[in-house]
Coordinates of C-alpha atoms and ligand atoms in Angstrom, one line a residue:
X22 CA -12.9 411.4 184.9
X23 CA -9.6 410.3 183.6
X24 CA -8.6 406.8 185.1
X25 CA -5.6 407.6 187.7
X26 CA -2.0 407.0 186.3
X27 CA -0.4 403.2 186.8
X28 CA 2.8 403.1 189.2
X29 CA 5.5 403.1 187.1
X30 CA 7.8 400.1 187.6
X31 CA 10.3 399.3 189.8
X32 CA 13.6 399.9 188.0
X33 CA 16.8 397.7 188.5
X34 CA 18.5 400.1 190.8
X35 CA 16.1 399.3 193.1
X36 CA 17.5 395.6 194.3
X37 CA 17.9 396.2 197.9
X38 CA 21.1 393.4 199.2
X39 CA 18.8 390.1 200.0
X40 CA 17.9 390.8 196.2
X41 CA 14.1 392.4 196.8
X42 CA 12.6 394.7 194.6
X43 CA 11.7 398.1 196.2
X44 CA 9.9 401.0 194.7
X45 CA 12.3 404.7 194.3
X46 CA 10.4 407.4 195.9
X47 CA 8.1 408.8 193.0
X48 CA 10.3 411.5 192.2
X49 CA 13.8 410.8 191.2
X50 CA 12.0 410.8 188.1
X51 CA 8.5 412.2 187.9
X52 CA 7.3 414.7 185.4
X53 CA 6.4 417.8 187.7
X54 CA 3.9 420.5 186.2
X55 CA 4.6 423.8 186.9
X56 CA 1.6 425.3 187.9
X57 CA 1.3 430.0 188.3
X58 CA -2.6 429.6 190.5
X59 CA -2.8 433.4 189.5
X60 CA -2.9 432.4 185.4
X61 CA -3.7 429.1 185.2
X62 CA -7.5 429.2 185.2
X63 CA -9.7 431.6 186.9
X64 CA -13.0 430.4 188.2
X65 CA -15.0 432.9 189.6
X66 CA -14.6 435.6 187.1
X67 CA -12.2 438.2 188.6
X68 CA -9.9 437.7 186.8
X69 CA -7.0 435.9 189.0
X70 CA -6.8 432.6 188.2
X71 CA -7.8 430.4 191.4
X72 CA -8.0 427.7 193.2
X73 CA -11.1 426.7 192.0
X74 CA -9.8 427.0 188.9
X75 CA -7.4 424.5 188.9
X76 CA -9.3 422.5 190.2
X77 CA -11.4 422.2 187.1
X78 CA -8.7 421.6 185.1
X79 CA -8.1 418.2 187.3
X80 CA -8.8 416.2 184.3
X81 CA -6.2 418.0 181.7
X82 CA -3.8 417.5 184.3
X83 CA -4.1 413.6 184.3
X84 CA -4.7 413.2 180.2
X85 CA -1.8 414.9 180.2
X86 CA -0.1 412.8 182.2
X87 CA 2.3 414.4 184.6
X88 CA 3.3 412.9 187.9
X89 CA 3.3 415.7 190.0
X90 CA 2.2 419.2 190.2
X91 CA 4.1 422.1 192.0
X92 CA 1.4 425.4 193.2
X93 CA 3.5 428.1 192.9
X94 CA 1.9 430.6 195.6
X95 CA -1.3 431.0 196.7
X96 CA -0.8 432.0 199.7
X97 CA -2.2 436.0 200.8
X98 CA 0.0 438.4 199.4
X99 CA -0.1 441.9 198.0
X100 CA 1.4 440.8 194.9
X101 CA 4.6 442.5 194.6
X102 CA 6.9 439.8 193.7
X103 CA 4.0 437.9 192.0
X104 CA 3.3 436.2 195.0
X105 CA 6.1 435.7 196.2
X106 CA 6.1 438.2 199.1
X107 CA 4.1 435.7 201.6
X108 CA 2.0 437.5 204.0
X109 CA 0.7 434.2 206.0
X110 CA 2.4 431.1 204.9
X111 CA -0.6 428.9 206.6
X112 CA -3.4 430.4 204.2
X113 CA -4.3 430.9 200.9
X114 CA -5.2 433.7 199.4
X115 CA -8.8 435.1 199.5
X116 CA -9.3 435.8 196.2
X117 CA -7.9 432.2 195.3
X118 CA -9.7 430.8 197.9
X119 CA -10.1 429.3 201.3
X120 CA -8.4 426.4 202.6
X121 CA -10.8 423.6 201.3
X122 CA -10.2 425.0 198.3
X123 CA -7.2 423.5 198.9
X124 CA -8.1 421.0 200.2
X125 CA -10.2 419.7 197.7
X126 CA -7.3 420.9 194.8
X127 CA -4.8 418.1 196.9
X128 CA -7.7 415.3 196.7
X129 CA -8.9 415.6 193.1
X130 CA -5.3 415.3 192.4
X131 CA -4.7 412.6 194.6
X132 CA -7.3 410.9 193.1
X133 CA -6.1 411.6 190.0
X134 CA -2.9 409.8 190.8
X135 CA -0.8 413.0 190.9
X136 CA 1.2 414.9 193.7
X137 CA 1.0 418.0 195.4
X138 CA 4.6 420.2 195.3
X139 CA 3.8 423.1 197.0
X140 CA 6.3 426.0 197.4
X141 CA 8.3 427.3 200.9
X142 CA 9.3 431.2 200.4
X143 CA 11.8 431.5 203.7
X144 CA 14.5 434.1 202.6
X145 CA 11.7 437.0 203.4
X146 CA 8.2 437.3 204.3
X147 CA 5.8 439.8 202.7
X148 CA 6.0 443.4 204.0
X149 CA 2.1 442.6 205.1
X150 CA 3.4 439.6 207.0
X151 CA 1.7 440.5 210.9
X152 CA 6.0 440.0 211.9
X153 CA 6.8 442.9 209.5
X154 CA 3.8 444.6 210.9
X155 CA 5.1 443.9 214.3
X156 CA 8.5 444.7 213.6
X157 CA 7.3 448.2 212.5
X158 CA 5.5 449.1 214.8
X159 CA 7.6 447.6 217.7
X160 CA 10.3 449.8 216.9
X161 CA 13.8 450.6 216.9
X162 CA 16.2 447.6 219.7
X163 CA 12.9 445.9 220.2
X164 CA 12.4 442.3 220.2
X165 CA 10.0 442.1 217.3
X166 CA 12.5 443.6 214.5
X167 CA 15.1 440.4 215.6
X168 CA 13.0 438.4 213.4
X169 CA 14.9 440.8 210.3
X170 CA 17.2 442.3 209.1
X171 CA 17.4 445.9 210.5
X172 CA 20.3 447.9 210.7
X173 CA 21.7 452.3 211.2
X174 CA 21.7 453.6 207.9
X175 CA 25.5 455.8 207.9
X176 CA 26.2 458.8 207.4
X177 CA 26.2 462.0 209.5
X178 CA 22.0 461.2 210.0
X179 CA 21.8 457.9 209.3
X180 CA 20.2 459.2 206.3
X181 CA 22.3 457.0 203.6
X182 CA 21.7 452.5 203.9
X183 CA 23.9 450.8 206.2
X184 CA 25.7 449.3 202.2
X185 CA 25.8 450.0 198.5
X186 CA 24.0 446.6 197.7
X187 CA 21.5 446.4 195.2
X188 CA 18.6 444.4 195.2
X189 CA 18.0 440.9 192.7
X190 CA 15.4 443.1 191.5
X191 CA 17.5 446.3 191.4
X192 CA 18.0 449.3 193.1
X193 CA 19.4 449.6 196.5
X194 CA 19.0 446.5 199.1
X195 CA 17.5 448.5 201.7
X196 CA 14.6 450.5 202.6
X197 CA 14.4 453.1 205.1
X198 CA 11.1 453.3 207.7
X199 CA 10.0 456.1 209.4
X200 CA 12.0 455.6 212.4
X201 CA 14.8 456.2 210.7
X202 CA 16.3 452.5 210.6
X203 CA 16.6 450.1 207.9
X204 CA 15.8 447.0 206.5
X205 CA 17.2 444.9 204.7
X206 CA 15.6 442.7 201.7
X207 CA 17.6 441.4 198.5
X208 CA 14.4 441.6 196.4
X209 CA 11.8 444.2 196.2
X210 CA 11.3 446.6 199.5
X211 CA 8.1 445.1 200.1
X212 CA 9.9 441.5 200.8
X213 CA 12.2 442.0 203.6
X214 CA 14.8 439.0 204.7
X215 CA 13.9 437.0 207.4
X216 CA 16.7 436.7 210.6
X217 CA 17.9 432.5 209.9
X218 CA 19.9 433.1 213.5
X219 CA 16.6 433.5 215.2
X220 CA 15.0 430.7 216.5
X221 CA 11.6 431.4 216.1
X222 CA 12.3 432.0 212.2
X223 CA 13.3 428.3 212.6
X224 CA 10.5 426.6 214.2
X225 CA 7.7 428.8 211.7
X226 CA 9.2 427.0 209.0
X227 CA 9.3 423.9 210.5
X228 CA 5.3 424.5 211.5
X229 CA 4.8 425.4 208.7
X230 CA 6.2 422.3 206.5
X231 CA 4.0 420.4 208.7
X232 CA 0.8 422.6 208.2
X233 CA 1.3 421.5 205.2
X234 CA 2.5 417.9 205.3
X235 CA -0.9 417.2 207.6
X236 CA -2.9 418.3 204.8
X237 CA -1.7 415.5 202.4
X238 CA 0.9 417.6 200.6
X239 CA 3.4 415.7 199.2
X240 CA 6.9 418.5 198.6
X241 CA 8.2 421.4 198.5
X242 CA 10.3 423.8 196.4
X243 CA 12.1 425.9 198.9
X244 CA 12.0 429.3 196.8
X245 CA 15.5 431.3 196.9
X246 CA 16.8 428.0 199.1
X247 CA 20.7 429.2 199.4
X248 CA 20.1 432.3 200.8
X249 CA 18.5 432.1 203.9
X250 CA 21.6 432.0 206.3
X251 CA 23.3 435.5 206.7
X252 CA 26.9 436.7 208.0
X253 CA 25.6 440.4 208.7
X254 CA 28.8 440.8 211.2
X255 CA 29.7 444.0 211.3
X256 CA 31.9 445.8 209.6
X257 CA 29.9 444.8 206.5
X258 CA 32.0 444.3 203.9
X259 CA 30.8 447.0 200.1
X260 CA 29.2 445.3 196.9
X261 CA 32.5 445.4 195.4
X262 CA 34.0 444.0 198.0
X263 CA 30.8 441.3 198.2
X264 CA 31.2 440.8 194.2
X265 CA 34.9 440.1 195.1
X266 CA 34.5 437.4 198.0
X267 CA 34.4 433.5 197.1
X268 CA 31.8 431.5 197.2
X269 CA 33.1 428.9 198.4
X270 CA 30.4 428.4 201.7
X271 CA 31.6 431.5 203.8
X272 CA 30.3 434.0 201.7
X273 CA 27.9 436.4 203.5
X274 CA 24.7 436.0 201.5
X275 CA 25.3 433.1 199.3
X276 CA 25.6 430.2 199.5
X277 CA 26.6 429.6 202.7
X278 CA 27.4 426.2 204.4
X279 CA 25.5 426.5 207.4
X280 CA 22.2 427.0 205.8
X281 CA 22.4 423.1 205.8
X282 CA 21.7 423.5 209.8
X283 CA 19.2 424.5 208.6
X284 CA 17.5 422.0 206.2
X285 CA 18.8 418.9 208.2
X286 CA 15.9 420.1 210.3
X287 CA 13.9 420.3 207.8
X288 CA 14.6 417.3 207.0
X289 CA 14.0 415.2 209.7
X290 CA 10.3 417.0 209.7
X291 CA 9.8 416.0 206.5
X292 CA 11.0 411.8 207.1
X293 CA 8.5 411.9 210.0
X294 CA 6.1 411.0 207.2
X295 CA 4.8 408.7 205.2
X296 CA 6.1 408.6 202.7
X297 CA 8.8 411.0 203.5
X298 CA 8.1 415.0 202.6
X299 CA 10.2 415.5 198.9
X300 CA 11.8 419.1 198.7
X301 CA 13.2 420.5 195.2
X302 CA 15.9 423.6 196.1
X303 CA 15.9 426.2 194.0
X304 CA 19.2 427.3 194.3
X305 CA 21.4 429.1 192.3
X306 CA 25.2 428.1 193.2
X307 CA 28.1 427.1 191.3
X308 CA 27.4 423.3 190.0
X309 CA 29.7 422.0 191.9
X310 CA 27.7 422.3 195.0
X311 CA 24.2 421.4 194.5
X312 CA 24.4 418.9 196.2
X313 CA 25.4 420.0 199.0
X314 CA 21.3 421.0 198.7
X315 CA 20.2 417.4 196.9
X316 CA 21.9 415.5 199.6
X317 CA 19.7 412.7 201.4
X318 CA 20.1 414.8 204.4
X319 CA 19.2 418.3 203.1
X320 CA 16.1 419.6 200.9
X321 CA 17.3 415.6 198.6
X322 CA 16.8 417.3 195.1
X323 CA 17.7 420.5 194.0
X324 CA 17.4 422.4 190.1
X325 CA 19.8 422.1 187.8
X326 CA 19.4 425.4 185.6
X327 CA 22.1 424.4 183.1
X328 CA 19.6 423.4 180.3
X329 CA 17.5 426.2 181.2
X330 CA 20.7 429.0 180.1
X331 CA 22.2 426.2 176.8
X332 CA 21.6 426.7 173.8
X333 CA 19.6 424.1 171.6
X334 CA 22.8 422.5 170.6
X335 CA 23.6 418.5 170.5
X336 CA 26.7 419.2 171.8
X337 CA 26.0 421.1 174.7
X338 CA 23.2 419.3 175.8
X339 CA 25.1 416.1 175.8
X340 CA 28.1 417.8 178.2
X341 CA 25.8 419.4 180.1
X342 CA 23.9 415.9 180.9
X343 CA 27.2 414.0 181.6
X344 CA 28.3 416.7 184.0
X345 CA 24.6 417.3 186.2
X346 CA 23.8 413.1 185.8
X347 CA 27.2 412.8 187.3
X348 CA 26.6 415.6 189.6
X349 CA 23.6 413.8 191.1
X350 CA 25.4 411.1 191.8
X351 CA 27.4 412.8 193.8
X352 CA 24.4 413.4 195.9
X353 CA 23.2 410.0 195.5
X354 CA 20.1 412.1 194.4
X355 CA 18.9 412.8 190.9
X356 CA 19.1 415.0 188.2
X357 CA 15.9 417.9 187.4
X358 CA 15.7 419.3 183.9
X359 CA 14.2 422.2 183.0
X360 CA 13.4 424.2 180.3
X361 CA 11.7 427.2 181.2
X362 CA 9.1 428.4 184.4
X363 CA 8.2 431.3 185.8
X364 CA 10.5 433.3 185.9
X365 CA 12.6 433.1 182.8
X366 CA 11.8 433.7 178.8
X367 CA 10.1 431.2 177.3
X368 CA 11.7 428.5 175.1
X369 CA 10.4 428.3 172.4
X370 CA 11.1 432.8 171.8
X371 CA 14.5 431.5 173.0
X372 CA 14.9 429.2 170.5
X373 CA 14.0 431.4 168.2
X374 CA 15.8 434.3 168.1
X375 CA 19.2 434.8 166.8
X376 CA 21.7 432.4 168.0
X377 CA 24.0 435.2 169.7
X378 CA 28.3 434.0 169.8
X379 CA 27.7 431.7 173.1
X380 CA 29.2 435.0 174.5
X381 CA 26.2 435.3 176.6
X382 CA 23.8 433.5 178.0
X383 CA 20.4 433.0 175.8
X384 CA 17.6 434.2 178.6
X385 CA 19.7 437.8 177.7
X386 CA 19.5 437.9 174.3
X387 CA 15.4 436.6 175.2
X388 CA 15.3 440.1 177.5
X389 CA 17.0 442.2 175.4
X390 CA 14.6 441.7 172.9
X391 CA 11.6 442.0 174.9
X392 CA 13.0 445.0 176.2
X393 CA 13.4 446.3 171.9
X394 CA 9.6 445.3 172.0
X395 CA 10.6 442.2 171.1
X396 CA 10.1 442.5 167.0
X397 CA 8.7 440.0 165.2
X398 CA 10.5 440.2 162.5
X399 CA 14.0 438.6 164.6
X400 CA 11.7 436.0 166.5
X401 CA 10.9 433.1 164.4
X402 CA 8.6 431.2 165.5
X403 CA 8.5 427.7 164.6
X404 CA 11.6 427.5 164.5
X405 CA 11.6 428.5 167.8
X406 CA 8.4 425.8 168.5
X407 CA 10.1 423.4 166.2
X408 CA 14.0 423.2 168.8
X409 CA 11.4 423.7 172.1
X410 CA 9.7 420.2 170.6
X411 CA 12.9 418.9 170.4
X412 CA 14.6 419.9 173.2
X413 CA 11.4 418.6 175.1
X414 CA 11.8 415.4 173.4
X415 CA 15.2 414.8 174.4
X416 CA 14.9 415.9 177.8
X417 CA 11.7 413.8 179.1
X418 CA 13.6 411.0 177.6
X419 CA 16.9 411.4 180.5
X420 CA 17.3 409.7 183.5
X421 CA 15.9 412.1 186.4
X422 CA 12.5 414.5 187.0
X423 CA 11.7 417.3 184.5
X424 CA 10.2 420.2 185.3
X425 CA 7.6 421.3 183.0
X426 CA 5.7 425.1 182.8
X427 CA 2.7 425.6 182.2
X428 CA 1.5 426.3 179.2
X429 CA 4.4 424.5 176.9
X430 CA 2.6 421.9 176.6
X431 CA 0.5 424.6 174.3
X432 CA 3.9 425.9 172.5
X433 CA 3.4 429.1 173.5
X434 CA 6.1 431.8 172.7
X435 CA 6.5 434.9 175.4
X436 CA 4.3 437.5 175.0
X437 CA 6.3 440.9 174.1
X438 CA 3.9 443.8 174.6
X439 CA 2.3 444.4 177.6
X440 CA 1.9 447.9 177.9
X441 CA 3.7 449.8 180.7
X442 CA 1.3 450.4 182.6
X443 CA 0.2 446.6 183.1
X444 CA 3.4 444.8 183.4
X445 CA 3.1 443.4 187.7
X446 CA 6.9 442.2 187.8
X447 CA 9.1 444.2 190.6
X448 CA 12.0 444.7 188.1
X449 CA 10.3 446.6 185.7
X450 CA 9.2 449.0 188.4
X451 CA 12.5 449.0 190.2
X452 CA 14.8 448.8 186.8
X453 CA 12.3 452.1 185.5
X454 CA 11.9 449.9 183.0
X455 CA 15.2 449.4 181.8
X456 CA 14.7 445.1 182.2
X457 CA 11.2 444.7 181.0
X458 CA 11.0 441.7 183.4
X459 CA 9.4 437.7 183.8
X460 CA 5.2 438.9 183.1
X461 CA 5.7 437.8 179.0
X462 CA 5.7 434.1 180.9
X463 CA 3.3 434.7 183.3
X464 CA 0.4 435.3 180.9
X465 CA -2.9 434.0 181.6
X466 CA -3.0 430.3 179.4
X467 CA -5.6 430.6 176.2
X468 CA -8.1 426.8 176.7
X469 CA -10.6 428.0 173.9
X470 CA -9.6 429.6 171.1
X471 CA -13.5 431.3 171.9
X472 CA -14.4 433.7 175.1
X473 CA -13.7 436.8 176.3
X474 CA -10.3 435.8 177.7
X475 CA -9.7 432.5 175.5
X476 CA -11.9 430.3 178.5
X477 CA -9.2 431.4 180.7
X478 CA -12.4 432.7 182.7
X479 CA -15.5 434.5 183.0
X480 CA -14.2 437.7 183.2
X481 CA -11.1 439.7 181.6
X482 CA -7.4 438.4 182.4
X483 CA -4.6 439.8 184.7
X484 CA -2.0 440.3 182.7
X485 CA -3.5 441.0 179.1
X486 CA -3.8 438.4 175.9
X487 CA -1.9 438.7 172.4
X488 CA -4.5 437.6 169.5
X489 CA -2.2 435.5 168.8
X490 CA -2.8 432.3 171.7
X491 CA -6.1 432.1 169.5
X492 CA -4.3 429.5 167.6
X493 CA -2.7 427.8 170.8
X494 CA -5.5 427.3 173.0
X495 CA -6.5 423.7 174.2
X496 CA -9.5 423.3 172.3
X497 CA -7.8 424.1 169.1
X498 CA -4.8 421.8 170.3
X499 CA -6.9 418.7 171.4
X500 CA -7.4 416.0 169.2
X501 CA -4.4 417.5 166.3
X502 CA -2.4 414.2 166.1
X503 CA 0.5 417.0 164.5
X504 CA -0.1 419.5 167.8
X505 CA 2.4 420.6 170.8
X506 CA -0.4 419.5 173.0
X507 CA -1.0 416.0 171.2
X508 CA 3.4 415.4 171.6
X509 CA 3.4 416.0 175.3
X510 CA 0.4 413.8 175.8
X511 CA 2.2 410.7 173.9
X512 CA 5.3 411.7 175.2
X513 CA 4.6 411.5 179.0
X514 CA 2.2 408.3 178.3
X515 CA 5.0 406.5 176.5
X516 CA 7.7 407.8 179.3
X517 CA 5.5 405.8 181.4
X518 CA 5.6 402.9 180.0
X519 CA 9.4 403.2 179.6
X520 CA 10.8 404.3 182.3
X521 CA 13.7 402.4 183.5
X522 CA 16.8 402.4 185.5
X523 CA 18.3 406.5 186.2
X524 CA 20.5 405.0 183.3
X525 CA 21.9 406.3 180.4
X526 CA 25.0 405.4 177.9
X527 CA 25.5 407.4 174.4
X528 CA 25.6 406.1 171.2
X529 CA 28.3 407.3 168.6
X530 CA 26.7 409.8 166.0
X531 CA 29.9 410.7 164.0
X532 CA 28.3 414.2 163.9
X533 CA 28.8 417.2 166.6
X534 CA 25.2 418.7 165.5
X535 CA 23.0 414.7 166.9
X536 CA 22.9 413.2 170.0
X537 CA 21.6 410.2 171.0
X538 CA 21.4 408.3 174.7
X539 CA 19.7 404.6 174.9
X540 CA 18.5 404.0 178.1
X541 CA 17.9 399.9 179.6
X542 CA 15.9 397.9 178.0
X543 CA 16.5 400.2 174.6
X544 CA 15.1 402.9 174.6
X545 CA 16.9 405.6 172.1
X546 CA 16.5 409.0 172.3
X547 CA 18.2 410.6 169.2
X548 CA 18.4 414.3 169.2
X549 CA 19.0 416.6 165.7
X550 CA 19.8 420.2 166.3
X551 CA 21.3 420.9 162.8
X552 CA 20.1 421.0 159.0
X553 CA 20.7 418.1 157.7
X554 CA 19.1 414.4 158.7
X555 CA 20.4 411.8 160.3
X556 CA 19.8 407.7 159.6
X557 CA 19.8 406.5 162.5
X558 CA 21.2 402.7 162.7
X559 CA 20.3 400.0 164.0
X560 CA 17.5 397.5 164.5
X561 CA 15.0 400.0 165.8
X562 CA 11.5 400.8 166.6
X563 CA 10.4 404.2 166.3
X564 CA 8.2 404.7 168.3
X565 CA 7.6 408.9 168.6
X566 CA 9.1 412.3 167.3
X567 CA 8.7 416.4 167.5
X568 CA 8.1 416.5 164.0
X569 CA 6.1 414.0 161.7
X570 CA 7.8 411.1 159.5
X571 CA 8.6 407.5 160.3
X572 CA 11.7 405.4 159.6
X573 CA 15.4 405.9 161.0
X574 CA 15.1 409.7 159.6
X575 CA 15.9 412.4 161.7
X576 CA 15.5 415.8 160.1
X577 CA 17.3 418.7 161.7
X578 CA 15.5 420.2 164.2
X579 CA 13.7 417.8 166.2
X580 CA 14.4 413.8 168.6
X581 CA 12.9 410.7 167.8
X582 CA 12.6 408.0 170.0
X583 CA 13.3 404.8 168.8
X584 CA 12.7 401.0 170.7
X585 CA 15.7 399.0 170.3
X586 CA 13.9 395.3 168.6
X587 CA 15.9 393.5 170.3
X588 CA 16.4 395.1 173.9
X589 CA 17.6 393.5 177.1
X590 CA 18.0 394.9 180.7
X591 CA 21.2 395.9 179.9
X592 CA 22.3 398.4 177.9
Ligands
GLC22 C1 12.3 433.5 192.7 C2 11.8 433.4 192.7 C3 11.1 434.3 192.1 C4 11.3 435.5 193.1 C5 12.7 435.1 193.8 C6 12.1 435.9 195.1 O1 13.7 433.2 192.5 O2 11.6 432.2 191.2 O3 9.9 434.0 190.9 O4 10.9 436.4 192.1 O5 12.7 434.1 194.4 O6 10.8 435.1 195.8

């Protein structure tokens, strides 16, 4: 077993007024690795990843050098939305294991110095959840229906939905039940929205937070954190009216100010533990409103998706980092950096597609490319991976925490050629195939170049793996000094020794396509997103780079880390 990581050094921002150093909360500058459990490792060979599979790879995670693992949902689920349709928040999907297996996973990770974050999905349950089944059985006007959002239909016989709202995954946001009432679902029909005005709903999630905290979980990732509370007073607005309403805290569905009453209660529970449990919001809201979620009296941290939406472009990177550090300082939290997750086209692929004219976000271009069957001639795989490695080293140097998504350390590209009858994302079916959805980043990982499912498990893989996965397999990259896996391992190990106060300063480069920042104690990060090499000035020792090389030159499409030979605590 790999030895536990040394504790990160206290930083000079952590001096309390009497001059004593305090150790900052672990999450402020953590590297958090997202595991999508059903696609990580399959111990029992049923084609679906499981908890024992993750345990079997605990050493891999320790060797990678991550500070925490975020587990996407592993709860009982009919898998209408990859597990984000939760049938029981306080249990484990029997296909993935048992609560005891989960305890064993927490222990296996803790023993290796790795924290555990679990996903909480509070906007909606699965339609298989006991509450929803009760609501269906109990009928209109019943107390059981109050936990959800049931309404009568419109039209002479109520056969039209209450509004013309569309669900996020396409298709109507209302579904009719046998007795004629309709229920609201902002996502798939199998994901009925909960009624957050209901005290029992609120209390039940407090129980869930305690349940996992008591089991030793260190933090929570809160799914669509900005949508829980709603103002559904009549008359309900039309879709067009909804769209036109400002998102200023009073919008009927999005980012309402009153959602923070919910999180204030959660924070009280989370702070009743020692150490307090962490939470990070998945809140797709206007930048200026992100700090509301990141405040210490709310969830404490919030995802910043700006880099995920950006081109691999030095000038954009610099602007977005400056903006987000400022936003984080407004809330007193640290910023987060995300390039990939289970909902978007992998960043190696986004960066390998032809650049747009800046009018559309790269996710959409990635989605278009997928839709057209991922024409291979449009994807420059090498360039995409080269820029992805550069971007990763860029974010790993930044103050704050970085969220990595499983497989990016293997340099994986999106899988485009998944046959229609194997697609699982509800987006695909709900849009009649007009959007292929997110399966391409959720294909089970290749652990070995040989073997039926590339070492994922003894059986098959629940999403088909392409032949090119063999080149990316972890066992092929292990020990190869130039592999992406080795780069991630080296970067995370070095980061641990270089990590310092949550500050940076920009250093002028005289070039729009080259960005250079320095952290306290002389940790320099230089990213060149252009094509011409850049020579860095100063008495700097090169520590690591995303492409082979040495000396002060930073080639186009690469990032290098340096240390000042005359470092001091200041910048
Ligand atoms: C979040 C999740 C996504 C899920 C949706 C509905 O955006 O990241 O995967 O489909 O919420 O729960």
